[in-house]
Each structure stands twice: as C-alpha cells, then as structure tokens.
Coordinates of C-alpha atoms in Angstrom, one line a residue:
M1 CA 98.1 55.5 -139.1
D2 CA 98.3 57.8 -142.3
A3 CA 97.3 56.7 -145.7
T4 CA 100.7 56.3 -146.8
S5 CA 101.7 53.9 -144.0
W6 CA 98.5 52.1 -144.7
A7 CA 99.1 51.8 -148.3
R8 CA 102.8 50.5 -148.0
G9 CA 101.6 47.9 -145.3
L10 CA 98.9 46.6 -147.9
W11 CA 101.5 46.5 -150.6
R12 CA 103.9 44.5 -148.4
R13 CA 101.1 41.9 -147.5
V14 CA 100.1 41.5 -151.3
T15 CA 103.7 41.2 -152.5
D16 CA 104.9 39.2 -149.7
P17 CA 108.2 37.4 -151.2
V18 CA 107.5 34.4 -149.4
D19 CA 104.3 33.9 -151.3
W20 CA 105.5 35.3 -154.4
P21 CA 108.5 33.4 -155.8
R22 CA 109.0 33.8 -159.5
R23 CA 107.4 30.6 -160.6
R24 CA 104.3 31.4 -158.3
L25 CA 104.1 35.0 -159.8
L26 CA 103.9 33.4 -163.4
W27 CA 101.4 31.0 -162.5
E28 CA 99.1 33.6 -160.7
C29 CA 99.3 36.1 -163.5
L30 CA 98.5 33.1 -165.9
L31 CA 95.4 32.1 -163.8
A32 CA 94.3 35.8 -163.3
A33 CA 94.2 36.3 -167.0
V34 CA 92.4 33.1 -167.7
L35 CA 89.8 33.9 -165.1
A36 CA 89.4 37.6 -166.5
L37 CA 88.7 36.4 -170.1
L38 CA 86.3 33.8 -168.9
V39 CA 84.4 36.4 -166.8
G40 CA 84.4 38.9 -169.4
W41 CA 83.2 36.5 -172.1
G42 CA 80.3 35.3 -169.9
E43 CA 79.3 38.7 -169.3
L44 CA 79.2 39.7 -173.1
A45 CA 77.3 36.3 -173.8
G46 CA 74.8 37.3 -171.1
G47 CA 74.0 40.5 -173.1
H48 CA 75.8 43.0 -170.9
G49 CA 77.8 46.0 -172.2
L50 CA 81.4 46.1 -173.0
L51 CA 82.1 48.3 -170.2
R52 CA 80.4 46.1 -167.4
S53 CA 82.0 43.1 -169.1
A54 CA 85.6 44.8 -168.8
G55 CA 85.1 46.0 -165.4
A56 CA 84.1 42.7 -164.2
A57 CA 87.2 41.0 -165.9
V58 CA 89.5 43.5 -164.3
G59 CA 87.8 43.2 -160.8
V60 CA 88.2 39.5 -161.2
A61 CA 91.9 39.7 -162.2
V62 CA 92.8 42.1 -159.3
L63 CA 91.1 39.8 -156.7
S64 CA 92.7 36.6 -158.0
L65 CA 96.1 38.3 -157.4
V66 CA 95.5 39.6 -154.0
R67 CA 93.7 36.6 -152.7
R68 CA 96.8 35.5 -150.9
G69 CA 97.5 38.6 -149.1
L70 CA 94.0 39.8 -148.5
P71 CA 91.9 36.4 -147.9
V72 CA 88.9 38.0 -146.1
T73 CA 88.6 41.0 -148.5
T74 CA 88.9 38.9 -151.4
L75 CA 86.1 36.4 -150.3
V76 CA 83.7 39.2 -149.4
A77 CA 84.4 41.1 -152.6
V78 CA 84.3 37.9 -154.7
S79 CA 81.0 37.1 -153.2
V80 CA 79.5 40.5 -153.8
L81 CA 80.8 40.3 -157.5
S82 CA 79.2 36.8 -157.9
A83 CA 75.8 38.1 -156.9
V84 CA 75.7 41.1 -159.2
T85 CA 77.3 39.5 -162.3
D86 CA 76.6 36.4 -164.4
A87 CA 80.1 34.5 -164.5
A88 CA 81.9 35.9 -161.4
E89 CA 80.9 32.6 -159.8
L90 CA 84.0 30.8 -161.3
V91 CA 86.4 32.7 -158.7
L92 CA 84.2 31.9 -155.8
P93 CA 85.7 28.3 -155.0
L94 CA 89.3 29.7 -155.6
A95 CA 88.7 32.5 -153.2
A96 CA 87.3 30.3 -150.7
W97 CA 90.0 27.8 -150.8
S98 CA 92.7 30.6 -150.3
A99 CA 90.6 32.2 -147.6
G100 CA 89.9 28.8 -145.6
R101 CA 93.5 28.1 -145.2
R102 CA 94.8 31.7 -144.5
I103 CA 92.4 33.2 -142.2
D104 CA 93.6 33.0 -138.6
G105 CA 91.1 32.0 -135.9
V106 CA 87.8 29.8 -136.4
L107 CA 85.8 32.9 -135.2
K108 CA 87.3 35.0 -137.8
A109 CA 86.8 32.5 -140.6
L110 CA 83.2 32.0 -139.3
G111 CA 82.5 35.7 -139.6
A112 CA 84.0 36.1 -143.0
F113 CA 82.0 33.2 -144.6
G114 CA 79.0 34.3 -142.7
T115 CA 79.1 37.9 -144.0
S116 CA 79.8 36.7 -147.6
L117 CA 76.9 34.1 -147.5
V118 CA 74.4 37.1 -146.5
L119 CA 75.8 39.3 -149.0
Y120 CA 75.7 37.0 -151.7
V121 CA 72.2 35.6 -151.0
G122 CA 70.9 39.1 -150.3
L123 CA 72.4 40.7 -153.4
S124 CA 71.1 37.7 -155.4
L125 CA 67.6 38.4 -154.3
W126 CA 68.0 42.1 -154.9
T127 CA 69.4 42.0 -158.3
Q128 CA 66.6 39.5 -159.4
Q129 CA 64.0 41.2 -157.4
R130 CA 62.6 38.2 -156.1
S131 CA 62.4 37.3 -152.2
A132 CA 60.8 33.8 -152.6
P133 CA 62.0 31.2 -150.0
F134 CA 63.0 29.0 -153.0
L135 CA 65.4 31.4 -154.1
L136 CA 66.9 31.8 -150.7
V137 CA 67.5 28.0 -150.2
L138 CA 68.8 27.8 -153.8
G139 CA 71.4 30.6 -153.4
T140 CA 72.4 29.3 -149.9
L141 CA 73.0 25.8 -151.3
F142 CA 75.1 27.3 -154.0
F143 CA 77.2 29.2 -151.6
L144 CA 77.6 26.1 -149.2
V145 CA 78.7 23.9 -152.1
F146 CA 81.0 26.4 -154.1
A147 CA 82.4 28.4 -151.1
V148 CA 82.0 26.7 -147.8
V149 CA 82.8 23.1 -148.7
P150 CA 86.2 24.5 -150.6
G151 CA 87.0 26.5 -147.4
L152 CA 86.6 23.7 -145.1
A153 CA 88.6 21.4 -147.3
S154 CA 91.5 23.8 -147.5
R155 CA 91.6 24.6 -143.7
Y156 CA 91.4 20.9 -142.8
W157 CA 94.3 20.1 -145.3
T158 CA 96.4 22.9 -144.0
Q159 CA 95.9 22.1 -140.4
R160 CA 96.8 18.4 -140.9
R161 CA 99.9 19.6 -142.8
T162 CA 100.9 21.8 -140.0
L163 CA 100.4 18.8 -137.6
L164 CA 102.5 16.5 -139.6
Q165 CA 105.3 19.2 -139.7
T166 CA 105.1 19.7 -136.0
L167 CA 105.4 15.9 -135.3
Q168 CA 108.2 15.7 -137.6
E169 CA 110.0 18.5 -135.8
R170 CA 109.3 16.7 -132.6
N171 CA 110.5 13.4 -133.9
A172 CA 113.7 15.0 -135.1
H173 CA 114.1 16.6 -131.6
L174 CA 113.5 13.3 -129.9
L175 CA 116.0 11.6 -132.2
R176 CA 118.7 14.0 -131.4
E177 CA 118.1 14.1 -127.7
R178 CA 118.0 10.3 -127.5
Q179 CA 121.3 9.9 -129.5
M180 CA 122.9 12.5 -127.0
I181 CA 121.7 10.5 -123.9
A182 CA 122.9 7.3 -125.7
G183 CA 126.3 8.7 -126.6
Q184 CA 126.7 9.9 -123.0
A185 CA 125.8 6.6 -121.7
R186 CA 128.4 4.8 -124.1
M187 CA 131.0 7.4 -123.0
R188 CA 130.4 6.5 -119.3
E189 CA 130.3 2.7 -119.9
R190 CA 133.7 2.9 -122.0
Q191 CA 135.1 5.0 -119.4
R192 CA 134.2 2.3 -116.7
I193 CA 135.6 -0.5 -118.8
A194 CA 138.9 1.5 -119.6
Q195 CA 139.2 2.0 -115.9
D196 CA 138.8 -1.6 -115.0
M197 CA 141.1 -2.7 -117.7
H198 CA 143.8 -0.3 -116.5
D199 CA 143.5 -1.2 -113.0
S200 CA 143.5 -5.1 -113.5
L201 CA 145.3 -6.0 -116.9
G202 CA 147.7 -3.1 -116.6
H203 CA 149.0 -4.0 -113.2
Q204 CA 149.4 -7.7 -114.1
L205 CA 151.2 -6.9 -117.4
A206 CA 153.5 -4.3 -115.6
L207 CA 154.4 -7.0 -113.1
I208 CA 155.0 -9.6 -115.9
A209 CA 157.2 -7.0 -117.6
V210 CA 159.3 -6.3 -114.5
Q211 CA 159.7 -10.1 -113.4
T212 CA 161.0 -10.9 -117.1
G213 CA 163.2 -8.0 -117.2
A214 CA 164.9 -9.2 -113.9
L215 CA 165.1 -12.8 -115.0
E216 CA 166.6 -11.8 -118.4
V217 CA 169.8 -10.6 -116.5
D218 CA 170.0 -13.5 -114.3
R219 CA 173.5 -15.2 -114.7
E220 CA 172.3 -18.8 -114.2
L221 CA 170.2 -18.7 -117.4
T222 CA 171.6 -20.1 -120.5
G223 CA 171.6 -18.0 -123.7
R224 CA 168.7 -19.9 -125.3
Q225 CA 166.8 -19.5 -122.2
R226 CA 167.6 -15.7 -122.0
E227 CA 166.4 -15.3 -125.6
A228 CA 163.1 -16.8 -124.6
V229 CA 162.8 -14.7 -121.5
A230 CA 163.8 -11.6 -123.8
V231 CA 160.8 -12.6 -126.1
L232 CA 158.4 -12.7 -123.3
R233 CA 159.5 -9.3 -121.9
Q234 CA 159.0 -7.9 -125.3
A235 CA 155.6 -9.4 -125.7
S236 CA 154.4 -8.0 -122.2
V237 CA 155.8 -4.4 -122.9
A238 CA 154.1 -4.4 -126.4
A239 CA 150.9 -5.9 -124.7
M240 CA 151.1 -3.2 -122.2
H241 CA 151.4 -0.5 -124.8
E242 CA 148.4 -1.9 -126.6
L243 CA 146.3 -2.0 -123.6
R244 CA 147.1 1.7 -123.0
E245 CA 146.1 2.6 -126.6
V246 CA 142.9 0.6 -126.1
V247 CA 142.0 2.3 -122.8
G248 CA 142.7 5.8 -124.5
I249 CA 140.2 4.9 -127.3
L250 CA 137.7 3.6 -125.0
K251 CA 137.9 6.8 -123.0
D252 CA 137.9 9.5 -125.5
G253 CA 138.7 8.1 -128.9
T254 CA 142.4 9.0 -128.9
L255 CA 145.7 7.1 -128.2
G256 CA 146.6 6.3 -124.7
E257 CA 148.3 9.2 -122.8
D258 CA 151.6 7.2 -122.6
S259 CA 151.7 6.2 -126.3
G260 CA 153.9 9.1 -127.1
A261 CA 154.2 10.8 -130.2
E262 CA 155.2 7.8 -132.4
P263 CA 152.1 6.2 -134.3
P264 CA 151.1 2.7 -133.2
A265 CA 152.7 -0.2 -135.2
R266 CA 149.5 -2.2 -135.5
V267 CA 148.3 -1.0 -138.9
V268 CA 148.7 -2.5 -142.4
A269 CA 152.0 -0.7 -142.7
G270 CA 153.3 -2.9 -139.7
I271 CA 152.3 -6.0 -141.0
G272 CA 155.9 -6.5 -142.4
G273 CA 157.1 -6.3 -138.9
L274 CA 154.4 -8.8 -137.8
V275 CA 155.8 -11.3 -140.5
D276 CA 159.5 -10.7 -139.5
S277 CA 158.5 -11.6 -135.7
A278 CA 156.6 -14.9 -136.9
V279 CA 159.7 -15.8 -139.1
A280 CA 162.1 -15.1 -136.1
A281 CA 159.8 -17.3 -134.0
G282 CA 160.5 -20.2 -136.5
M283 CA 157.3 -19.9 -138.6
R284 CA 157.4 -20.4 -142.4
V285 CA 155.9 -17.2 -143.6
T286 CA 156.0 -15.3 -147.1
L287 CA 154.6 -11.7 -147.6
E288 CA 153.2 -10.7 -150.9
R289 CA 152.1 -7.1 -151.5
S290 CA 150.4 -5.8 -154.8
G291 CA 148.8 -2.7 -155.8
E292 CA 149.7 1.0 -155.0
A293 CA 149.5 1.8 -151.3
R294 CA 146.5 4.1 -150.4
P295 CA 145.8 6.1 -147.1
L296 CA 143.4 4.2 -144.9
A297 CA 140.8 5.0 -142.3
P298 CA 142.3 4.3 -138.9
A299 CA 139.7 1.6 -138.1
V300 CA 140.4 -0.1 -141.3
D301 CA 144.0 0.2 -141.0
H302 CA 143.9 -1.4 -137.6
A303 CA 141.4 -4.2 -138.9
G304 CA 143.8 -5.2 -141.5
Y305 CA 146.5 -5.6 -139.1
R306 CA 144.3 -7.5 -136.8
I307 CA 143.2 -10.0 -139.7
V308 CA 147.0 -11.0 -140.4
Q309 CA 147.7 -11.2 -136.7
E310 CA 144.7 -13.5 -136.1
G311 CA 145.6 -15.6 -139.1
L312 CA 149.1 -16.3 -138.1
T313 CA 148.2 -17.1 -134.6
N314 CA 145.7 -19.5 -135.7
A315 CA 148.0 -21.2 -138.1
Y316 CA 150.7 -21.5 -135.4
K317 CA 148.3 -23.1 -132.9
H318 CA 146.4 -25.4 -135.4
A319 CA 148.9 -26.1 -138.3
P320 CA 152.4 -25.7 -136.8
G321 CA 155.3 -26.0 -139.4
T322 CA 153.2 -25.6 -142.4
P323 CA 154.0 -22.8 -144.9
I324 CA 152.0 -19.8 -144.5
T325 CA 151.3 -16.9 -147.2
V326 CA 150.4 -13.5 -146.2
A327 CA 149.0 -11.3 -149.0
V328 CA 148.3 -7.5 -149.0
R329 CA 146.4 -6.3 -152.1
F330 CA 145.3 -2.6 -152.6
E331 CA 142.4 -3.3 -155.1
P332 CA 140.8 -0.3 -156.9
D333 CA 137.8 -0.2 -154.4
S334 CA 139.1 -2.0 -151.2
L335 CA 141.7 -3.5 -149.4
V336 CA 142.2 -7.3 -149.4
V337 CA 144.4 -9.0 -146.7
E338 CA 144.8 -12.8 -146.7
V339 CA 146.7 -15.4 -144.6
A340 CA 146.5 -18.9 -146.2
N341 CA 148.2 -22.1 -144.8
G342 CA 148.7 -25.5 -146.3
P343 CA 147.5 -28.8 -144.7
A344 CA 148.6 -29.7 -141.1
G345 CA 152.0 -31.8 -140.7
P346 CA 151.9 -35.5 -139.8
D347 CA 151.7 -34.6 -136.2
G348 CA 148.2 -33.0 -136.8
P349 CA 146.7 -29.9 -135.0
V350 CA 147.9 -29.2 -131.5
R351 CA 145.7 -30.3 -128.7
S352 CA 143.5 -28.0 -126.8
E353 CA 145.6 -28.7 -123.7
E354 CA 148.8 -27.5 -125.6
A355 CA 147.1 -24.3 -127.4
V356 CA 144.7 -22.6 -125.4
S357 CA 142.0 -20.8 -127.6
G358 CA 139.1 -18.8 -126.5
G359 CA 137.2 -19.5 -129.8
Q360 CA 136.1 -15.7 -130.1
G361 CA 139.0 -14.6 -132.5
L362 CA 137.1 -15.0 -135.9
T363 CA 133.9 -13.8 -134.3
G364 CA 135.7 -10.6 -133.1
L365 CA 137.4 -10.2 -136.6
R366 CA 134.0 -10.6 -138.2
E367 CA 132.4 -7.7 -135.9
R368 CA 135.5 -5.5 -136.5
A369 CA 135.2 -5.9 -140.3
R370 CA 131.4 -5.4 -140.0
L371 CA 132.0 -2.0 -138.1
V372 CA 134.0 -0.5 -141.1
G373 CA 131.6 -1.9 -143.6
G374 CA 133.8 -4.9 -144.9
I375 CA 133.3 -8.6 -144.8
I376 CA 135.5 -11.7 -143.8
F377 CA 136.0 -15.0 -145.2
A378 CA 137.3 -18.0 -143.2
G379 CA 137.2 -21.6 -144.2
P380 CA 139.2 -24.5 -145.4
V381 CA 140.6 -24.6 -148.8
E382 CA 142.8 -27.1 -150.7
G383 CA 143.7 -29.0 -147.5
G384 CA 144.6 -25.9 -145.7
F385 CA 142.8 -23.0 -144.2
R386 CA 142.4 -19.4 -145.5
L387 CA 141.4 -16.2 -143.8
A388 CA 140.8 -13.1 -145.9
G389 CA 139.1 -9.8 -145.2
M390 CA 137.7 -7.3 -147.8
L391 CA 137.8 -3.8 -146.4
P392 CA 136.6 -0.7 -148.0
Y393 CA 139.0 2.3 -148.2
G394 CA 136.2 4.9 -147.0
S395 CA 136.7 8.6 -146.3
G396 CA 138.6 8.5 -143.1
E397 CA 135.9 7.9 -140.8
A398 CA 134.8 4.9 -139.0
R399 CA 131.5 3.0 -139.9
A400 CA 129.0 1.3 -138.0
T401 CA 126.4 -1.3 -138.8
F402 CA 123.3 -2.4 -136.7
V403 CA 122.1 -5.1 -138.9
D404 CA 122.6 -8.8 -138.7
T405 CA 124.0 -9.5 -142.3
E406 CA 127.6 -10.3 -142.7
D407 CA 127.9 -9.3 -146.3
D408 CA 127.4 -5.6 -146.0
L409 CA 130.3 -4.0 -147.8
R410 CA 129.9 -0.2 -146.9
Q411 CA 126.2 0.1 -146.8
Q412 CA 126.2 1.2 -143.2
P413 CA 125.5 5.0 -141.8
A414 CA 128.2 6.9 -140.6
W415 CA 129.5 6.5 -137.0
G416 CA 130.7 9.6 -135.3
T417 CA 133.4 9.9 -132.6
P418 CA 132.7 8.5 -129.1
G419 CA 130.3 10.5 -127.1
E420 CA 128.6 12.4 -130.2
G421 CA 125.9 9.7 -130.4
G422 CA 125.0 7.5 -133.6
P423 CA 122.4 5.2 -134.7
V424 CA 120.6 3.9 -131.7
I425 CA 118.6 0.7 -131.7
D426 CA 115.9 0.8 -129.0
R427 CA 112.4 -0.8 -128.8
L428 CA 111.4 2.7 -127.9
D429 CA 112.9 4.4 -130.9
P430 CA 111.4 7.8 -131.4
R431 CA 111.0 6.8 -135.1
E432 CA 108.7 4.1 -134.1
E433 CA 106.8 6.3 -131.7
F434 CA 106.4 8.8 -134.6
K435 CA 105.0 6.1 -136.9
D436 CA 102.5 5.1 -134.0
I437 CA 101.5 8.7 -133.5
M438 CA 101.1 9.5 -137.3
S439 CA 99.1 6.3 -137.5
T440 CA 96.9 7.2 -134.6
R441 CA 96.6 11.0 -135.8
K442 CA 95.9 9.6 -139.4
S443 CA 93.3 7.3 -138.4
N444 CA 91.5 9.9 -135.9
G445 CA 91.8 12.7 -138.7
C446 CA 90.4 10.4 -141.3
V447 CA 87.6 9.5 -139.0
I448 CA 86.9 13.0 -137.9
G449 CA 87.4 14.4 -141.5
C450 CA 85.3 11.6 -143.0
G451 CA 82.5 12.5 -140.3
I452 CA 82.4 15.9 -141.1
A453 CA 82.4 15.5 -144.9
L454 CA 79.6 13.0 -144.6
L455 CA 77.6 15.4 -142.4
I456 CA 78.1 18.0 -145.0
L457 CA 77.3 15.6 -147.9
V458 CA 74.1 14.7 -146.1
G459 CA 73.1 18.1 -145.5
L460 CA 73.9 19.2 -149.0
A461 CA 72.0 16.1 -150.4
A462 CA 69.0 17.1 -148.3
L463 CA 69.2 20.7 -149.4
A464 CA 69.5 19.6 -152.9
F465 CA 66.6 17.2 -152.8
L466 CA 64.3 19.9 -151.3
A467 CA 65.7 22.3 -153.9
L468 CA 64.8 20.0 -156.5
G469 CA 61.3 19.2 -155.4
K470 CA 60.6 22.8 -155.0
T471 CA 61.9 23.7 -158.4
I472 CA 59.8 21.0 -160.0
E473 CA 56.7 22.3 -158.1
E474 CA 57.4 25.8 -158.9
T475 CA 57.8 24.7 -162.6
D476 CA 54.5 23.0 -162.6
K477 CA 52.7 26.1 -161.4
A478 CA 54.2 28.3 -164.2
M479 CA 54.6 26.1 -167.2
L480 CA 51.8 25.6 -169.9
D481 CA 51.6 23.3 -172.9
R482 CA 50.9 24.9 -176.3
S483 CA 48.2 22.4 -177.0
V484 CA 46.4 23.5 -174.0
Y485 CA 46.7 27.2 -174.9
D486 CA 45.3 26.5 -178.2
S487 CA 42.5 24.4 -176.9
V488 CA 41.2 27.3 -174.7
K489 CA 38.7 29.6 -176.5
V490 CA 37.8 33.4 -175.9
G491 CA 34.4 33.4 -174.1
E492 CA 34.8 30.2 -172.0
P493 CA 33.6 30.5 -168.4
E494 CA 36.5 31.6 -166.3
Q495 CA 36.4 28.6 -164.0
R496 CA 36.3 26.0 -166.7
V497 CA 39.4 27.8 -168.1
R498 CA 41.1 28.2 -164.6
D499 CA 40.7 24.4 -164.0
R500 CA 42.5 23.5 -167.2
L501 CA 45.6 26.1 -166.5
P502 CA 48.2 25.8 -163.7
S503 CA 47.7 28.3 -160.7
G504 CA 50.5 30.6 -162.1
K505 CA 51.3 31.4 -158.3
S506 CA 55.1 30.7 -158.9
V507 CA 58.5 32.4 -158.6
F508 CA 59.1 32.0 -162.2
T509 CA 56.0 34.3 -163.1
A510 CA 56.4 36.8 -160.2
D511 CA 58.0 39.4 -162.4
L512 CA 55.5 38.8 -165.6
K513 CA 52.8 40.9 -164.5
D514 CA 54.6 44.2 -165.7
K515 CA 55.9 42.9 -168.9
G516 CA 54.3 42.5 -172.3
P517 CA 51.2 44.6 -173.9
A518 CA 49.0 46.3 -171.6
Q519 CA 46.2 44.6 -169.8
P520 CA 42.5 45.2 -170.7
A521 CA 40.9 47.6 -168.2
G522 CA 39.2 46.0 -165.3
A523 CA 40.5 42.7 -166.3
S524 CA 42.3 40.0 -164.1
C525 CA 45.0 38.4 -166.0
L526 CA 47.2 35.1 -165.7
S527 CA 50.6 34.9 -167.2
L528 CA 52.2 31.6 -167.6
L529 CA 55.4 30.4 -169.4
S530 CA 55.4 28.1 -172.4
S531 CA 56.7 24.7 -171.7
E532 CA 58.8 24.7 -175.1
G533 CA 61.8 26.6 -173.3
S534 CA 63.5 30.0 -174.0
K535 CA 64.4 31.2 -177.5
G536 CA 67.9 32.5 -176.9
T537 CA 67.6 35.5 -174.4
E538 CA 63.7 35.5 -174.6
D539 CA 60.9 33.6 -173.0
T540 CA 57.4 32.8 -174.5
V541 CA 54.5 33.9 -172.4
F542 CA 50.8 32.9 -172.5
R543 CA 48.5 35.6 -170.9
F544 CA 44.8 34.8 -170.1
C545 CA 42.7 37.9 -169.1
F546 CA 39.1 37.4 -167.3
K547 CA 36.3 39.8 -166.8
D548 CA 32.9 39.4 -165.7
G549 CA 33.4 35.7 -165.1
K550 CA 34.7 35.0 -168.8
L551 CA 37.8 34.8 -170.6
I552 CA 37.9 38.0 -172.7
E553 CA 41.4 37.5 -174.2
K554 CA 44.3 35.2 -174.6
R555 CA 47.6 36.4 -175.9
E556 CA 51.0 35.2 -176.6
F557 CA 54.1 37.3 -176.5
D558 CA 57.9 37.3 -175.9
V559 CA 59.8 38.8 -172.9
Q560 CA 63.4 39.1 -172.0
N561 CA 64.5 36.4 -169.6

C-alpha cells in the first residue's frame, strides 16, 4: 500500500460521516479548543516556554479530534503526552472513554491499555529521574483511576446498549412472525367456518327459496296467502345473498362470488328501504335524517344498518303496534343511529313462545360497534325502549379492539385486512417475553457490573490506602521543622544531631544531592525539605554537613521544585 492510499484511508476513518454529523462536528471542535486552551495555560503556569505550551495545546486539539477514528493511536499518544507534560492528563479520561467503546476485541483493548500504562509510568519515572517503587505505585494508581476505569465503564455501557438493540430487533422479529402465524390461523379458521356455513345454511336457504317460489304460484292459495308466501320467498332470497356476502368476507375479506357488481343494500344508505319494508309489514315507523351525509368505512356503514335492523326487530317482537322512530344523524365527529319505541300496548310484550329470541342481538351489536371503535346504548326510556349507536367516521379502514371496556370510541389500534395479522393477544406474547428477558438481562448485567465495579473500587481503595501511607512515610523521612533546624548548633556531635533529624532517605530528597551550593570537601551531607511548604516554584532545603564525627556546617537555600 503506497503512502497516498494509506493517507486516504486514514482521512476516511477520521472524517467518517456517520461519526461526524454537523452538530457533532461543532461540539467536537468546541471541545478540542477548550482542552487545548486548558493544557496550554497549564504548561505556561508550570514555568515552561511558549513553544512547548503551544505544541502541547496543538497536540491535544488534534488528538481530541481524531480520537473517534483512531482510538488506539489516540490513547497511546495521550498517555505519552500526559507523562511528559504537566496538564495533558485532562485529556486522558476522554481518550480512554472513546477507546474503551471503539476498540474491537478484548485482547486488542487489553494490549492498548497495557501499552499505554507502561508508557505512561515509564516516561513519568524517566522525566522525573526517579525510580522509587512509591512513584511506580502512584503512577499506576493514577492511570487505573483516570484511564482504565473510564475505559471499562465505556465498554460496558456500549455492550449493554448493543445487547438492548439486539433484543429489540429480536422482539420485533418475533412479533412480526407471530402476527403472520396468527393471521394465517385466522384465515384458515374463517375459511373453515365459511365452508360450513355455505354447505349447511346455504343448502337450507336455497331449499326454502325454491319451495316458497313453487308455493307462490299455487292456484289454491288466496291472494293474502300468496302475498305472505312472496314475503317469505323474498326474505329467503335476501338471506341467501347475505350468507354469500358473509361467506365471502370470511374467506378473503371481499363480497361473495355471486353478489354481482351491485353494492350490498345493507348499509346506512339502505336504511330507508329497511323502514319501507317495516311499514309494508304493518309497523308504525318514521325515519328522521339530519346532517350532511359523509363517506363511511365499510364496517361502520354495515354496523349502522345492523343497529337499525336489530332495533326494528326487537321493537316488533317486544312492543308490537307501538310507534317507532328511526333517526340517522351525521354529527361533526361521528355517525349516530337510533331506534326508539314507545311503551308496549295493552296486550303487553309477546311471550317467548310466540317470539323466538336468541338473546345475543345486543351483545353482537356491542361487539360490532366495539370493532369499529364505537359505543352502543340500549335501555328503557320514558316507558319505551331506545337503542342507539355512536360510530366514528374513521379513515376508511376497519378497527379492532382487544380491551374489555365498552366506551372506547376510537382508541384502538388499526386492524388490517384478513390474513395480514394484527394485534395478537397471547399469554406467550413476545412483548412479555422481551420484558422478562430484559429484566433478567438487566438484573444479571447489574449484578456483574456492580461486582466488577466493586472489585475495582476495592482494589483502588487498597492502592490508595497504601499510597497514602507510603506518602506519609516518605514525607516524615524528608521534612524538617524550622524550630529543629534552629536548635541544631555547628560543632555538635554527629550522632546527637542525626538522632534529632529524619533519616532523609526519601524519594522527595533523592534529587537534592546535586542541587544548591557546593558541599565542603570530604564532608557527608544530609538534605531535608522544610515543612513550611513550597514558595511558588521553589522549595526550601536544610542541609547538614558532617566531618570527623561533628557537624561542620548547616545551611538553608532554595531550589526549583
């Protein structure tokens, strides 16, 4: 691969459009600028030159911008920069977070973080010219807290989000599959029911139509009898057409094959014919219409017709001879159909022996209205009885409901055509399975994550405790109070002086031997730091020089820290 191809590949990785939308680009540039300013200011405050501060700021800005496309390179480079500068540690958690979620493979991530740890600790010791175990532990602890912990947290969060997305996709796939299976099962059951209805009821209705047709032309019948037989024949023919339509809808959602091109009359527009038939049969029925007619969904249109048909049938059976009012009102938001009759006559309701009733008419109407998102009211009113239905206009598609409430009024999910599936109610619904899986995964993930976090925190606490104890120990060996320094007199025996002073064998005094004024020839000197603290960028040093078993010099001077 030549240099040009490598450069182009690197550029594509850094400027990947998926990772760089416009809003993200603005945010990344702002973040890089802020980090660069902080690091540059920190280097200047540490007493470094302008050139080094500017270089560190530019390096941090570049690494911040390329961390998404080059996570391993960025992590290693930031670790090196943090070891050789004073303020680049600000970028280390950010680079570790980005690398933890974007490095593919556990071994690769382990290698990247391990290499970064070795480089960070090694360069820190080299730049400070110290190799004490204390600094090794302190540097390792710092890297674990500000690099490894953010990387692990980022990796865990990313893996959990990926698992959640996978489970959601699986759940959606199971839902679609189950809906398809349920739709096919419904279609097969509808076809079986339609076939049974066609074979049984169709044959009986056809036989009734043929027999009544033959009886109608019998010369021995009177005119009144012939009219009654004609009504029976027309009813049987109409029932046979209805049966074919129902069979067709059950099979594939269309009208029966023998229905012809004419639309069915059992719709709201056919209510007038239904009222005329009732009047012809001797019923006292009036029809009232109001509002501007609007197009209706097929299921709504048919439900409105069935409500009026059921209301007239019930009024004829239970309150014969009473005046009946049929109202069809096109309201702004719904269609209202109503059948109301007055109180029953002196003869009272027809006995059950005279009027056969299955008792399922109103139940069927409520279910039919509920399927289109409407409601049904049925009950006594002013001595009579009133049956009314409120049906939403809808968008031309039938609706379905799978709740137990009656007053729903268009709050149900859409129902597709037969065979396409739809809402499925099942105790083994994949949505419930998904909830169980997510609760189990979440609990397991929380337990594992909390366990890992607890182990890390315990380890870090132990390291912090050891580092704190070691720091206190090293400080006690290197620090001296001014009052003790003033009380020591030149010429005192060496052993008496050393008994009053710390040992000086500390990591904090390791680099003081070559600093300050020249030591007396042939003398052995002990350098200690003042317990008063630093003076800006300088530390106060107390030096004691011994020769021939006596203190020959004590001196105070300042050194750069």
